[in-house]
Amino acid sequence: MADRPYIVGNWKMNGMRAMLPEARAIDRAAQRLMKVEVALAPPFTLIHAVHREVEQIGVGAQDCHAGRDGAHTGDVSAAMIADAGAKFVILGHSERRAAHREDNDMVAAKIAAANAAGLDIILCCGESLETRDEGRAEDFVLGQLRHALAHVDAAGERLTVAYEPVWAIGTGRTAAPRDIAAMHAAIRTLLVESFGAEEGAQVRILYGGSVKPENAREILALENVDGALVGGASLSAESFLGIAHAAIGDEDA
Ligand code: PGA
């Protein structure tokens, strides 16, 4: 387990400027929760505003383009999001892999772009239900990661891996604790093989997929679960902070 659990909110395509007070409330509470590292990934349109609004929490983006600049209508580069105040970028989320056909090569190119812009990376991986039912979940996830990790410049705390079984995202279903622990152990082994014992141990491995205050405590207590990537439950300060409290075993959660 990392020194401090890392709880990251992924707002996905949610959030107008009217959500800024929610970000502020999360930030104020995080200032009193020093045993937890809290971060938010709002949509591109709110990165700068959230960055200006908060003092304590990290702010990141949910994606970036692989190119530096140029004729890519509608796209946003890693340097642009860094310029807006982002410190990290989420890459390889299953919703992008599915809806935008992002394959492992494209994720690798985006990792290179994030490296060049000095952004930390939250690298997502996860299997479909079909793959799990076929007994190939571990092979599949480690395959996704092997491909991506070869392009990572800085591991240690600059890299975070998020294991998110596709079938658990936004469905209210979570993976069984035993399966989460087994997958995270396999990911840890790969990280140590890839970056050595010290750096490989520093990479945080988050679990994601229907994490909420009610199930966070059990999930976050598992070995090699260093935090959570939270979608739906990060949209209100109350539920997101409930997860942050659960991460440190707070009875008030
Ligand atoms: P969820 O999303 O918490 O709404 O399941 C998690 C994610 O996609 O990162």
XYZ file of C-alpha atoms and ligand atoms in Angstrom:
262
model
C 0.000 0.000 0.000
C 1.242 3.454 -0.887
C 1.772 5.927 1.963
C -1.530 7.632 1.303
C -4.547 6.242 -0.541
C -5.127 8.036 -3.838
C -8.778 8.808 -4.610
C -9.392 10.209 -8.084
C -12.729 11.446 -9.393
C -13.429 11.053 -13.104
C -16.284 13.373 -13.985
C -16.494 12.008 -17.544
C -18.814 14.155 -19.725
C -20.431 15.759 -16.715
C -19.937 19.175 -15.208
C -20.929 22.711 -15.990
C -19.539 25.783 -14.261
C -22.356 25.308 -11.763
C -20.346 22.284 -10.497
C -17.455 24.466 -9.335
C -18.802 24.788 -5.778
C -18.729 20.968 -5.614
C -15.037 20.998 -6.560
C -14.423 23.685 -3.960
C -16.206 21.646 -1.288
C -14.115 18.602 -2.169
C -10.968 20.702 -1.959
C -11.860 22.243 1.404
C -12.538 18.823 2.880
C -9.337 17.417 1.365
C -7.384 20.083 3.198
C -8.484 18.426 6.438
C -7.939 14.894 5.128
C -4.193 14.902 4.853
C -3.951 11.114 5.042
C -5.635 10.841 1.631
C -4.483 12.199 -1.715
C -7.503 13.481 -3.627
C -7.698 14.469 -7.293
C -10.338 15.346 -9.861
C -10.437 14.923 -13.622
C -13.170 17.272 -14.873
C -14.008 17.660 -18.561
C -11.556 19.755 -20.619
C -13.848 22.780 -20.379
C -13.524 22.930 -16.590
C -9.849 22.095 -16.063
C -8.696 25.668 -15.818
C -11.620 26.785 -13.696
C -11.238 23.869 -11.253
C -7.479 24.441 -11.118
C -8.118 28.074 -10.106
C -10.762 27.086 -7.605
C -8.751 24.544 -5.585
C -5.635 24.619 -3.427
C -5.098 21.093 -2.213
C -6.340 18.542 -4.686
C -4.727 17.494 -7.957
C -6.438 18.387 -11.235
C -6.134 16.302 -14.359
C -7.652 15.528 -17.742
C -9.508 12.467 -18.976
C -7.628 12.139 -22.274
C -5.250 13.941 -24.599
C -4.346 13.756 -28.266
C -1.126 12.000 -29.252
C 0.119 14.872 -31.403
C 1.887 18.047 -30.273
C -0.187 20.503 -32.241
C -1.516 21.064 -35.731
C -4.538 20.303 -37.857
C -6.595 18.121 -35.514
C -9.978 19.762 -35.332
C -11.660 19.241 -31.999
C -8.676 17.621 -30.314
C -6.706 18.799 -27.291
C -2.985 18.191 -26.808
C -1.166 17.158 -23.634
C 0.664 20.502 -23.604
C -2.663 22.356 -23.775
C -4.108 20.550 -20.794
C -0.880 21.110 -18.852
C -1.146 24.793 -19.756
C -4.718 24.806 -18.399
C -3.448 23.551 -15.046
C -3.666 19.758 -15.346
C -0.983 17.756 -13.573
C -2.035 14.353 -14.847
C -3.989 12.686 -17.599
C -6.112 9.528 -17.596
C -5.219 7.365 -20.606
C -6.678 4.183 -22.018
C -10.036 4.419 -20.270
C -12.315 1.648 -21.532
C -14.939 4.171 -22.645
C -12.369 5.716 -24.990
C -11.113 2.320 -26.113
C -14.712 1.385 -26.986
C -16.243 4.629 -28.276
C -13.132 6.027 -30.000
C -11.547 2.720 -30.984
C -8.376 3.507 -29.064
C -6.098 0.511 -29.329
C -2.911 -0.210 -27.406
C -0.774 1.561 -30.034
C -2.812 4.724 -29.735
C -2.634 4.594 -25.950
C 1.147 4.179 -26.257
C 1.367 7.265 -28.485
C -0.651 9.255 -25.967
C 1.665 8.106 -23.175
C 4.585 9.508 -25.159
C 2.714 12.809 -25.585
C 1.952 12.992 -21.862
C 5.609 12.256 -21.052
C 6.710 15.074 -23.325
C 4.306 17.507 -21.641
C 5.480 16.497 -18.161
C 2.100 15.105 -17.125
C 1.665 12.258 -14.673
C -0.305 9.358 -16.090
C -3.220 7.289 -14.838
C -3.171 4.307 -17.136
C -6.411 2.314 -17.309
C -6.764 -1.361 -18.037
C -9.553 -3.882 -17.654
C -11.245 -6.859 -19.230
C -14.744 -7.372 -20.598
C -17.137 -9.811 -18.996
C -16.683 -12.176 -21.925
C -12.915 -12.214 -21.411
C -13.347 -12.843 -17.681
C -15.827 -15.658 -18.291
C -13.328 -17.257 -20.663
C -10.738 -17.214 -17.880
C -8.456 -14.836 -19.784
C -8.828 -11.699 -17.633
C -5.308 -11.674 -16.239
C -3.611 -12.373 -19.571
C -5.667 -9.679 -21.238
C -5.015 -6.987 -18.624
C -1.309 -7.751 -18.382
C -1.130 -7.666 -22.181
C -2.677 -4.186 -22.247
C -0.226 -3.035 -19.606
C 2.893 -4.609 -21.133
C 2.219 -2.766 -24.335
C 1.751 0.553 -22.552
C 4.491 0.294 -19.943
C 7.170 -0.001 -22.611
C 6.437 3.661 -23.449
C 6.399 5.064 -19.938
C 9.323 7.386 -19.180
C 8.780 7.927 -15.496
C 7.274 5.268 -13.241
C 7.312 5.553 -9.432
C 4.738 8.060 -8.252
C 4.469 9.678 -11.692
C 2.607 6.619 -12.942
C -0.639 5.215 -11.596
C -2.387 2.124 -12.954
C -6.173 1.868 -12.695
C -7.688 -1.600 -12.959
C -11.292 -1.188 -14.069
C -13.175 -4.286 -15.181
C -15.288 -2.986 -18.071
C -18.410 -4.756 -16.820
C -18.146 -3.024 -13.422
C -18.061 0.531 -14.766
C -21.269 2.442 -14.160
C -23.213 -0.768 -13.638
C -23.398 -0.935 -9.862
C -21.522 -4.245 -10.016
C -18.096 -4.554 -8.460
C -15.600 -7.341 -8.877
C -15.308 -9.842 -6.020
C -12.650 -8.799 -3.480
C -10.755 -12.020 -4.178
C -10.612 -11.249 -7.906
C -9.571 -7.638 -7.317
C -6.763 -8.745 -4.996
C -5.558 -11.383 -7.492
C -5.504 -8.916 -10.385
C -3.752 -6.216 -8.376
C -1.111 -8.723 -7.235
C -0.490 -9.742 -10.850
C -0.208 -6.075 -11.873
C 2.233 -5.410 -9.031
C 4.412 -8.305 -10.178
C 4.475 -6.887 -13.705
C 5.350 -3.400 -12.415
C 8.237 -4.770 -10.371
C 9.476 -6.766 -13.371
C 9.236 -3.656 -15.545
C 10.667 -0.987 -13.262
C 12.544 -2.837 -10.507
C 11.559 -3.492 -6.907
C 11.657 0.057 -5.605
C 10.044 1.981 -8.451
C 7.615 -0.821 -9.232
C 6.380 -0.780 -5.638
C 5.827 2.981 -5.766
C 3.401 2.866 -8.679
C -0.092 3.160 -7.269
C -2.695 0.676 -8.434
C -6.265 1.975 -8.219
C -9.433 -0.051 -8.507
C -12.325 1.432 -10.470
C -15.851 0.355 -11.307
C -18.891 1.317 -9.228
C -16.872 2.339 -6.178
C -19.114 4.111 -3.681
C -18.999 4.964 0.016
C -20.761 1.690 0.912
C -18.221 -0.632 -0.743
C -15.066 1.492 -0.650
C -13.836 0.362 2.722
C -13.712 -3.322 1.851
C -12.118 -2.711 -1.557
C -9.554 -0.212 -0.317
C -8.454 -2.501 2.492
C -7.265 -5.114 -0.006
C -3.580 -5.641 -0.529
C -2.114 -3.718 -3.481
C -5.207 -1.534 -3.767
C -3.721 1.934 -3.361
C -6.842 3.927 -4.071
C -9.832 4.239 -6.361
C -10.812 5.791 -9.673
C -14.378 6.931 -9.126
C -16.893 7.913 -11.797
C -20.530 8.394 -10.801
C -19.891 8.733 -7.077
C -17.390 11.570 -7.656
C -20.108 13.899 -8.925
C -21.239 14.914 -5.477
C -18.861 16.088 -2.782
C -20.781 14.069 -0.221
C -20.381 10.662 -1.850
C -16.853 11.341 -3.109
C -15.716 12.428 0.330
C -17.437 9.385 1.820
C -15.045 7.286 -0.265
C -12.071 9.376 0.862
C -13.070 8.840 4.484
C -13.541 5.120 3.914
C -10.046 4.967 2.444
C -8.566 5.756 5.831
C -11.035 3.582 7.711
C -12.822 6.632 9.110
C -15.841 5.599 11.170
C -17.655 8.788 10.183
C -17.713 7.731 6.530
P -18.017 4.371 -12.165
O -16.861 4.761 -13.231
O -17.439 4.663 -10.791
O -19.154 5.278 -12.506
O -18.303 2.927 -12.349
C -15.512 4.476 -12.975
C -14.653 4.886 -14.148
O -15.083 4.679 -15.302
O -13.551 5.422 -13.967
